[in-house]
Coordinates of C-alpha atoms in Angstrom, one line a residue:
Chain A
M41 CA 152.8 85.9 112.9
G42 CA 152.6 88.0 109.8
I43 CA 150.6 85.6 107.7
I44 CA 148.1 84.6 110.4
K45 CA 147.6 88.3 111.2
K46 CA 146.9 89.0 107.6
I47 CA 144.2 86.2 107.5
F48 CA 142.7 87.5 110.7
T49 CA 142.8 91.1 109.5
K50 CA 141.2 90.2 106.2
N51 CA 138.4 88.2 107.7
T52 CA 137.4 90.6 110.4
R53 CA 138.7 94.0 109.1
L54 CA 140.7 95.1 112.1
S55 CA 141.0 98.8 112.7
P56 CA 144.6 100.1 113.0
E57 CA 144.0 100.4 116.7
D58 CA 142.7 96.8 116.9
G59 CA 145.7 95.7 114.9
I60 CA 148.1 97.1 117.5
F61 CA 146.1 95.5 120.3
F62 CA 146.0 92.2 118.4
D63 CA 149.8 92.3 118.0
E64 CA 150.4 93.0 121.6
I65 CA 148.0 90.4 122.9
Y66 CA 149.4 87.8 120.5
K67 CA 152.9 88.5 121.7
M68 CA 151.9 88.2 125.3
L69 CA 149.8 85.1 124.9
G70 CA 152.2 83.3 122.6
F71 CA 149.2 82.1 120.6
Q72 CA 146.7 83.7 118.4
P73 CA 143.6 85.5 119.9
L74 CA 140.6 84.5 117.8
D75 CA 138.0 86.9 119.2
L76 CA 139.6 90.2 120.3
S77 CA 136.3 91.4 122.0
H78 CA 136.9 89.1 124.9
Y79 CA 140.3 90.7 125.6
R80 CA 138.9 94.2 125.1
K81 CA 136.3 93.4 127.8
A82 CA 139.0 92.1 130.1
F83 CA 140.4 95.6 130.4
I84 CA 137.2 97.7 130.8
H85 CA 136.9 99.1 134.3
R86 CA 133.5 99.6 135.8
S87 CA 134.1 103.3 136.0
S88 CA 133.7 103.5 132.2
N89 CA 130.0 102.8 132.7
K90 CA 129.6 100.8 129.5
T91 CA 126.5 98.7 129.0
D92 CA 125.3 96.3 126.3
E93 CA 122.1 96.6 124.3
N94 CA 120.1 95.1 127.2
G95 CA 121.5 97.5 129.8
N96 CA 123.9 95.0 131.3
P97 CA 127.1 96.6 132.5
I98 CA 130.2 95.7 130.5
N99 CA 133.4 95.4 132.5
Y100 CA 136.0 92.9 133.5
E101 CA 134.4 91.8 136.8
R102 CA 132.5 88.8 135.5
L103 CA 135.6 87.7 133.7
E104 CA 137.5 87.9 136.9
F105 CA 135.2 85.3 138.5
L106 CA 135.7 83.0 135.5
G107 CA 139.5 83.4 135.4
D108 CA 139.8 82.8 139.1
A109 CA 138.0 79.5 138.7
M110 CA 140.1 78.4 135.8
L111 CA 143.4 79.4 137.5
G112 CA 142.3 77.5 140.6
S113 CA 141.7 74.3 138.6
V114 CA 144.9 74.5 136.5
I115 CA 147.0 75.0 139.6
A116 CA 145.2 72.2 141.4
A117 CA 146.0 69.8 138.5
H118 CA 149.6 70.9 138.4
L119 CA 150.1 70.4 142.1
F120 CA 148.3 67.1 142.1
N121 CA 150.7 65.8 139.4
E122 CA 153.9 67.4 140.7
V123 CA 153.6 66.5 144.4
P124 CA 152.4 62.9 144.6
T125 CA 153.3 62.9 148.3
G126 CA 151.1 65.9 149.2
D127 CA 147.8 65.2 150.9
E128 CA 144.6 67.2 150.5
G129 CA 145.6 69.7 153.2
Y130 CA 149.0 70.3 151.7
L131 CA 147.7 70.7 148.2
T132 CA 145.1 73.2 149.4
K133 CA 147.7 75.2 151.3
M134 CA 150.1 75.3 148.4
R135 CA 147.4 76.4 146.0
S136 CA 146.4 79.3 148.2
K137 CA 150.0 80.4 148.3
I138 CA 150.2 80.4 144.5
V139 CA 147.0 82.2 143.9
S140 CA 147.3 84.6 146.8
R141 CA 146.2 88.2 146.2
E142 CA 149.8 89.4 146.5
H143 CA 151.1 86.9 144.0
L144 CA 148.3 87.7 141.5
N145 CA 149.1 91.4 141.8
E146 CA 152.7 90.7 141.1
L147 CA 151.8 88.6 138.0
G148 CA 149.5 91.3 136.6
R149 CA 152.1 94.0 137.3
D150 CA 154.8 92.1 135.6
L151 CA 152.7 91.8 132.5
D152 CA 151.9 95.5 132.7
L153 CA 148.3 94.8 132.1
I154 CA 147.2 98.2 133.4
K155 CA 148.4 99.9 130.3
W156 CA 145.3 98.5 128.5
V157 CA 142.8 99.6 131.0
E158 CA 139.8 101.6 129.8
S159 CA 138.6 103.7 132.6
K160 CA 137.3 107.1 133.6
V161 CA 139.5 107.1 136.7
S162 CA 143.2 107.8 136.4
T163 CA 145.1 104.5 136.7
Q164 CA 147.1 106.1 139.5
H165 CA 144.0 106.1 141.7
F166 CA 143.6 102.3 141.5
G167 CA 144.8 100.2 144.4
E168 CA 147.3 97.4 144.1
N169 CA 144.6 94.8 143.5
I170 CA 143.8 96.0 140.1
H171 CA 146.8 94.1 138.8
G172 CA 145.6 90.8 140.1
N173 CA 142.0 91.4 139.0
L174 CA 143.2 92.2 135.5
F175 CA 145.3 89.0 135.4
E176 CA 142.3 86.9 136.4
A177 CA 140.1 88.7 133.9
L178 CA 142.7 88.0 131.2
I179 CA 142.5 84.3 132.0
G180 CA 138.7 84.4 131.8
A181 CA 139.0 86.0 128.4
I182 CA 141.5 83.3 127.2
Y183 CA 139.0 80.6 128.4
L184 CA 136.1 82.1 126.4
D185 CA 138.3 82.7 123.4
R186 CA 140.3 79.5 123.2
G187 CA 139.0 77.0 125.9
F188 CA 140.6 75.2 128.8
T189 CA 143.7 73.9 127.1
Y190 CA 144.9 77.3 126.0
C191 CA 144.1 78.6 129.5
E192 CA 146.3 75.9 130.8
K193 CA 149.1 76.7 128.3
F194 CA 149.1 80.4 129.3
I195 CA 149.1 79.6 133.0
H196 CA 151.9 77.2 132.6
K197 CA 154.0 79.7 130.8
K198 CA 153.2 82.8 132.9
V199 CA 152.5 81.4 136.3
I200 CA 153.9 77.9 136.8
L201 CA 157.2 78.0 134.9
P202 CA 158.5 81.3 136.2
Y203 CA 156.9 81.4 139.7
V204 CA 155.9 78.0 141.0
D205 CA 158.8 76.5 142.8
I206 CA 157.6 73.9 145.2
A207 CA 160.7 74.0 147.4
K208 CA 160.4 77.8 147.7
L209 CA 156.7 77.6 148.4
E210 CA 157.3 75.1 151.1
G211 CA 159.7 77.5 152.7
K212 CA 162.6 75.1 152.3
V213 CA 164.4 77.5 150.0
I214 CA 164.0 81.2 150.8
S215 CA 166.4 82.6 148.2
Y216 CA 168.4 80.8 145.5
K217 CA 170.7 83.7 145.3
S218 CA 171.8 83.3 148.9
L219 CA 172.3 79.5 148.3
V220 CA 174.6 80.3 145.4
I221 CA 176.5 82.9 147.3
E222 CA 176.9 80.6 150.3
W223 CA 178.2 77.8 148.1
C224 CA 180.7 80.1 146.3
Q225 CA 182.0 81.4 149.6
K226 CA 182.4 77.9 150.9
E227 CA 184.1 76.7 147.7
K228 CA 186.2 79.9 147.5
K229 CA 184.9 80.8 144.0
A230 CA 184.4 84.3 142.7
F231 CA 180.9 85.1 141.6
Q232 CA 179.4 88.1 139.8
Y233 CA 175.9 89.1 138.8
E234 CA 176.0 91.3 135.7
V235 CA 173.1 93.3 134.2
Y236 CA 173.5 93.2 130.4
E237 CA 170.1 94.6 129.4
D238 CA 168.1 97.2 131.2
N239 CA 164.9 98.7 129.7
G240 CA 164.1 100.2 133.1
T241 CA 162.8 103.4 131.6
E242 CA 160.1 102.0 129.3
G243 CA 156.5 101.0 130.0
Q244 CA 157.2 97.3 130.4
K245 CA 160.4 97.1 132.4
H246 CA 162.8 94.3 131.9
F247 CA 166.3 93.3 133.0
A248 CA 168.6 90.6 131.9
V249 CA 171.2 89.3 134.2
K250 CA 174.2 86.9 133.8
L251 CA 175.7 85.0 136.6
K252 CA 179.4 84.3 136.3
I253 CA 181.3 82.0 138.6
D254 CA 185.1 82.1 138.3
G255 CA 184.6 84.1 135.2
R256 CA 182.4 81.5 133.4
I257 CA 178.8 82.4 132.5
I258 CA 176.7 79.8 134.4
A259 CA 173.2 81.1 133.9
R260 CA 171.2 84.0 132.3
A261 CA 167.8 85.2 133.2
R262 CA 165.3 88.0 132.3
A263 CA 162.7 89.5 134.6
T264 CA 160.9 92.7 135.4
S265 CA 163.3 93.7 138.2
K266 CA 167.0 93.3 138.7
K267 CA 166.4 91.4 141.9
K268 CA 164.0 88.9 140.2
A269 CA 166.4 88.4 137.3
E270 CA 169.2 87.6 139.7
E271 CA 167.0 85.2 141.7
K272 CA 166.0 83.4 138.5
A273 CA 169.5 83.1 137.2
S274 CA 170.6 81.8 140.7
Q275 CA 167.8 79.2 140.5
R276 CA 168.9 78.1 137.1
A277 CA 172.5 77.8 138.3
F278 CA 171.4 75.8 141.3
F279 CA 169.4 73.3 139.3
A280 CA 172.3 73.0 136.8
F281 CA 174.7 72.2 139.6
Q282 CA 172.2 69.7 141.2
E283 CA 171.9 67.9 137.9
K284 CA 175.7 67.6 137.8
I285 CA 175.8 66.3 141.4
N286 CA 173.1 63.8 140.7
K287 CA 175.0 62.5 137.6
K288 CA 178.2 61.8 139.6
Chain B
M182 CA 129.3 49.0 124.5
G183 CA 129.9 45.4 123.7
I184 CA 132.6 45.9 121.1
I185 CA 134.4 48.7 122.9
K186 CA 134.5 46.6 126.1
K187 CA 135.9 43.7 124.1
I188 CA 138.7 45.8 122.8
F189 CA 139.3 47.2 126.3
T190 CA 139.3 43.8 127.8
K191 CA 141.6 42.4 125.2
N192 CA 144.2 45.1 125.6
T193 CA 144.2 45.2 129.4
R194 CA 143.0 41.7 130.4
L195 CA 140.3 42.8 132.8
S196 CA 139.6 40.4 135.7
P197 CA 135.9 39.4 135.9
E198 CA 135.6 41.7 138.9
D199 CA 137.1 44.6 136.9
G200 CA 134.8 43.7 134.1
I201 CA 131.8 44.3 136.3
F202 CA 133.3 47.5 137.7
F203 CA 134.0 48.7 134.1
D204 CA 130.4 48.0 133.1
E205 CA 129.0 49.9 136.0
I206 CA 131.3 52.9 135.7
Y207 CA 130.7 53.0 131.9
K208 CA 127.0 53.0 132.5
M209 CA 127.1 55.8 135.0
L210 CA 129.5 58.0 133.1
G211 CA 127.9 57.5 129.7
F212 CA 131.4 57.3 128.1
Q213 CA 134.2 54.8 128.3
P214 CA 136.6 54.8 131.1
L215 CA 140.1 54.4 129.7
D216 CA 142.1 53.7 132.9
L217 CA 140.1 52.0 135.5
S218 CA 142.8 52.5 138.2
H219 CA 141.8 56.2 138.6
Y220 CA 138.2 55.1 139.4
R221 CA 139.3 52.4 141.7
K222 CA 141.3 55.0 143.6
A223 CA 138.3 57.3 143.8
F224 CA 136.6 54.7 146.1
I225 CA 139.5 53.8 148.4
H226 CA 138.8 55.1 151.9
R227 CA 141.8 56.1 154.1
S228 CA 140.9 53.4 156.6
S229 CA 142.0 50.7 154.1
N230 CA 145.6 51.9 154.8
K231 CA 146.8 51.3 151.3
T232 CA 150.2 52.7 150.2
D233 CA 152.1 52.8 146.9
E234 CA 155.6 51.4 146.4
N235 CA 157.1 54.7 147.9
G236 CA 154.9 54.5 151.0
N237 CA 152.5 57.3 149.9
P238 CA 149.0 56.6 151.1
I239 CA 146.5 55.6 148.4
N240 CA 143.0 56.9 149.0
Y241 CA 140.5 59.2 147.4
E242 CA 141.4 62.4 149.4
R243 CA 143.8 63.8 146.8
L244 CA 141.2 63.2 144.1
E245 CA 138.6 65.1 146.1
F246 CA 140.9 68.2 146.0
L247 CA 141.2 67.8 142.2
G248 CA 137.5 67.1 141.6
D249 CA 136.4 70.0 143.8
A250 CA 138.5 72.4 141.6
M251 CA 137.2 71.0 138.3
L252 CA 133.6 71.1 139.6
G253 CA 134.1 74.7 140.6
S254 CA 135.4 75.8 137.2
V255 CA 132.8 73.9 135.2
I256 CA 130.0 75.4 137.3
A257 CA 131.6 78.9 137.0
A258 CA 131.7 78.7 133.2
H259 CA 128.1 77.4 133.1
L260 CA 126.8 80.3 135.3
F261 CA 128.9 82.8 133.4
N262 CA 127.2 81.8 130.1
E263 CA 123.7 81.2 131.4
V264 CA 123.3 84.4 133.4
P265 CA 124.7 87.3 131.4
T266 CA 123.0 89.7 133.8
G267 CA 124.7 88.3 137.0
D268 CA 127.6 90.3 138.4
E269 CA 130.6 88.8 140.1
G270 CA 128.9 88.7 143.5
Y271 CA 125.8 87.0 142.1
L272 CA 127.9 84.3 140.3
T273 CA 129.9 83.6 143.4
K274 CA 126.8 83.2 145.5
M275 CA 125.1 80.9 142.9
R276 CA 128.1 78.7 142.6
S277 CA 128.4 78.2 146.3
K278 CA 124.7 77.1 146.4
I279 CA 125.3 74.6 143.7
V280 CA 128.5 73.1 145.2
S281 CA 127.3 73.3 148.8
R282 CA 128.2 70.3 151.0
E283 CA 124.5 69.4 151.2
H284 CA 124.1 69.4 147.5
L285 CA 127.2 67.3 146.8
N286 CA 126.1 64.8 149.4
E287 CA 122.8 64.5 147.6
L288 CA 124.5 64.0 144.2
G289 CA 126.8 61.3 145.6
R290 CA 123.9 59.6 147.4
D291 CA 121.8 59.6 144.3
L292 CA 124.5 57.9 142.3
D293 CA 124.9 55.4 145.2
L294 CA 128.7 55.8 145.0
I295 CA 129.1 54.3 148.5
K296 CA 128.5 50.8 147.1
W297 CA 132.0 50.9 145.6
V298 CA 133.8 52.1 148.7
E299 CA 136.8 50.0 149.8
S300 CA 137.1 50.5 153.5
K301 CA 137.9 48.8 156.8
V302 CA 135.2 50.7 158.5
S303 CA 131.6 49.6 157.9
T304 CA 129.9 52.1 155.5
Q305 CA 127.2 52.6 158.2
H306 CA 129.8 54.4 160.3
F307 CA 130.5 57.0 157.8
G308 CA 128.9 60.4 158.2
E309 CA 126.8 62.1 155.5
N310 CA 129.8 63.9 153.9
I311 CA 131.2 60.7 152.4
H312 CA 128.7 60.9 149.6
G313 CA 129.9 64.4 148.5
N314 CA 133.5 63.5 149.0
L315 CA 133.1 60.4 146.8
F316 CA 131.3 62.5 144.2
E317 CA 134.2 65.0 144.1
A318 CA 136.8 62.2 143.9
L319 CA 134.9 60.7 141.0
I320 CA 135.2 64.0 139.1
G321 CA 138.9 64.1 139.9
A322 CA 139.2 60.5 138.5
I323 CA 137.3 61.6 135.3
Y324 CA 139.7 64.5 134.9
L325 CA 142.8 62.3 135.2
D326 CA 141.3 59.6 132.9
R327 CA 139.7 61.7 130.2
G328 CA 140.5 65.4 130.7
F329 CA 138.6 68.6 131.2
T330 CA 136.1 68.2 128.4
Y331 CA 134.8 64.9 129.7
C332 CA 134.7 66.3 133.2
E333 CA 132.5 69.0 131.8
K334 CA 130.2 66.5 130.0
F335 CA 129.7 64.5 133.2
I336 CA 129.0 67.5 135.3
H337 CA 126.5 68.8 132.7
K338 CA 124.7 65.5 132.7
K339 CA 124.7 64.7 136.4
V340 CA 124.7 68.1 138.1
I341 CA 123.6 70.9 135.7
L342 CA 120.9 69.2 133.8
P343 CA 119.0 67.6 136.6
Y344 CA 119.8 70.0 139.4
V345 CA 120.8 73.5 138.3
D346 CA 117.7 75.6 137.9
I347 CA 118.6 79.2 138.2
A348 CA 115.0 80.4 139.1
K349 CA 114.9 77.9 141.9
L350 CA 118.4 78.7 143.1
E351 CA 117.5 82.4 143.2
G352 CA 114.5 81.4 145.4
K353 CA 112.0 82.7 142.8
V354 CA 110.5 79.2 142.5
I355 CA 110.4 77.1 145.6
S356 CA 108.5 74.1 144.1
Y357 CA 107.3 73.5 140.5
K358 CA 104.8 71.0 141.9
S359 CA 103.0 73.7 143.9
L360 CA 103.0 76.0 140.8
V361 CA 101.4 73.3 138.8
I362 CA 98.8 72.4 141.4
E363 CA 98.0 76.1 141.9
W364 CA 97.5 76.6 138.2
C365 CA 95.3 73.5 137.9
Q366 CA 93.1 74.6 140.7
K367 CA 92.8 78.1 139.2
E368 CA 91.9 76.7 135.8
K369 CA 89.7 74.0 137.3
K370 CA 91.6 71.1 135.7
A371 CA 92.1 67.7 137.2
F372 CA 95.7 66.6 137.8
Q373 CA 97.2 63.3 138.8
Y374 CA 100.8 62.2 139.6
E375 CA 101.1 58.5 138.9
V376 CA 104.1 56.3 139.8
Y377 CA 104.6 53.8 137.0
E378 CA 108.0 52.4 138.0
D379 CA 109.2 51.8 141.5
N380 CA 112.6 50.0 142.2
G381 CA 112.4 51.2 145.7
T382 CA 113.8 48.0 147.2
E383 CA 117.0 47.7 145.2
G384 CA 120.4 49.2 145.8
Q385 CA 120.0 52.1 143.4
K386 CA 116.5 53.3 144.0
H387 CA 114.5 54.9 141.2
F388 CA 111.0 56.0 140.6
A389 CA 109.2 57.0 137.4
V390 CA 106.3 59.4 137.6
K391 CA 103.7 60.6 135.0
L392 CA 101.9 63.9 135.4
K393 CA 98.4 63.8 133.9
I394 CA 96.2 66.9 133.5
D395 CA 92.6 66.3 132.5
G396 CA 93.5 62.7 131.7
R397 CA 96.3 63.6 129.3
I398 CA 100.0 62.8 130.0
I399 CA 101.8 66.1 130.2
A400 CA 105.2 65.0 131.5
R401 CA 107.2 62.1 132.7
A402 CA 110.3 62.0 135.0
R403 CA 112.6 59.6 136.7
A404 CA 114.5 60.2 139.9
T405 CA 115.8 58.5 143.1
S406 CA 112.7 59.5 145.2
K407 CA 109.0 59.8 144.4
K408 CA 109.1 63.5 145.6
K409 CA 112.0 64.3 143.3
A410 CA 110.4 62.6 140.3
E411 CA 107.2 64.5 140.9
E412 CA 109.1 67.8 141.1
K413 CA 111.0 67.0 137.9
A414 CA 107.8 66.1 136.0
S415 CA 106.2 69.3 137.3
Q416 CA 109.2 71.4 136.1
R417 CA 109.0 69.8 132.7
A418 CA 105.3 70.5 132.5
F419 CA 105.8 74.1 133.6
F420 CA 108.4 74.7 130.9
A421 CA 106.3 73.1 128.3
F422 CA 103.4 75.3 129.2
Q423 CA 105.6 78.4 129.2
E424 CA 106.7 77.6 125.7
K425 CA 103.1 77.5 124.6
I426 CA 102.3 80.7 126.3
N427 CA 105.3 82.4 124.7
K428 CA 104.3 81.1 121.3
K429 CA 100.8 82.7 121.5

């Protein structure tokens, strides 16, 4: 990261403030932002009343429109490939579950996007939907900055990998934690969820959880709440067990 | 085309029937199809009752879902870039005009996609929507075969270039032909629309029209109906005039 940033900084003369923003965005994306201005725009709330030289308002609302479209097509392609048995109606229903307002808000909140908002209104006065709107705008910015493939990369990493679990979306599995507990009780095994990292007080919260069964660490996971980290660890344990069962 | 086709044919041993299909698809796309099977699938109607080895139905309906999503995001990106003054509401409205059922049916009909349909029902018994559905499925097949960039290329060539005229979509211009006629009458100039090609009897209809003003050819255009060709020629004439006026 150091070298690339140096090149970037040299070419475009980043202010110290932009340098911090660059680092944070880079860390979140997992790849280098090329034109920071797109990302800046993704966090300008309409209340800031900014306009360009032609009097057009500058805020993230147009980027939201763009990001929403890109998110829709990346999820569509993912579902198309992952669920060869699903017909058009199934695919449509699954997609709308994944890109539901509630889910987008959760994604935006988990990334703590609101900390970058430029606004004349206190962020406390925003409703829940700002989280999802910022998340969509961020995807729009990625598309403008790096194109469809990077959009896809980001959505895979931040939406599909951690959140899109077909069985759960289909309602076949409500909670992996309860599956694990049930199994342990049936097999008379001791289980324990242990928090081993807790940044609960900082801006971007995160928790790390270990799942032990009969004293052995079976899975670890990190998430923005204890409950989510436990669920993720349970899911990992579940899939690890399934693999073992399939191999037998 | 000859050489590429030879390579393709050599590697995959195309049947004579596939060879014809390959040629036709290649001509329509303007780039080489790599895996014909995606395009075959884009024209299989559910009535043919085909299934794969696992019993999953094979027809174009899943591809429709995929193509619809890709079309939506390509049009979103185009509008975002073309209309910097349009807010989220405007962009959403414009996009839904462009991807309206009626418009998609027109696009599919113009490409005469129905001629490739594999079905147990006579094509005469299909409703109007089959044209749009096939068009979406074709876009889905392009995405699977060549990825997003080629999808974008195709949509630019077949949707945006010939059909997406912002002024017209906004209702500011109803007909370029009437604008041209009005102007000629005001300026006391003689005008004439002349059909110089007419394949009206063949499968894929097309007409070519010249627009002459005071005996000079001002614009030419080709389309699937005389009316459309005249409108296209008028639009070209209109933009050519506008450029002249702007240069003065």
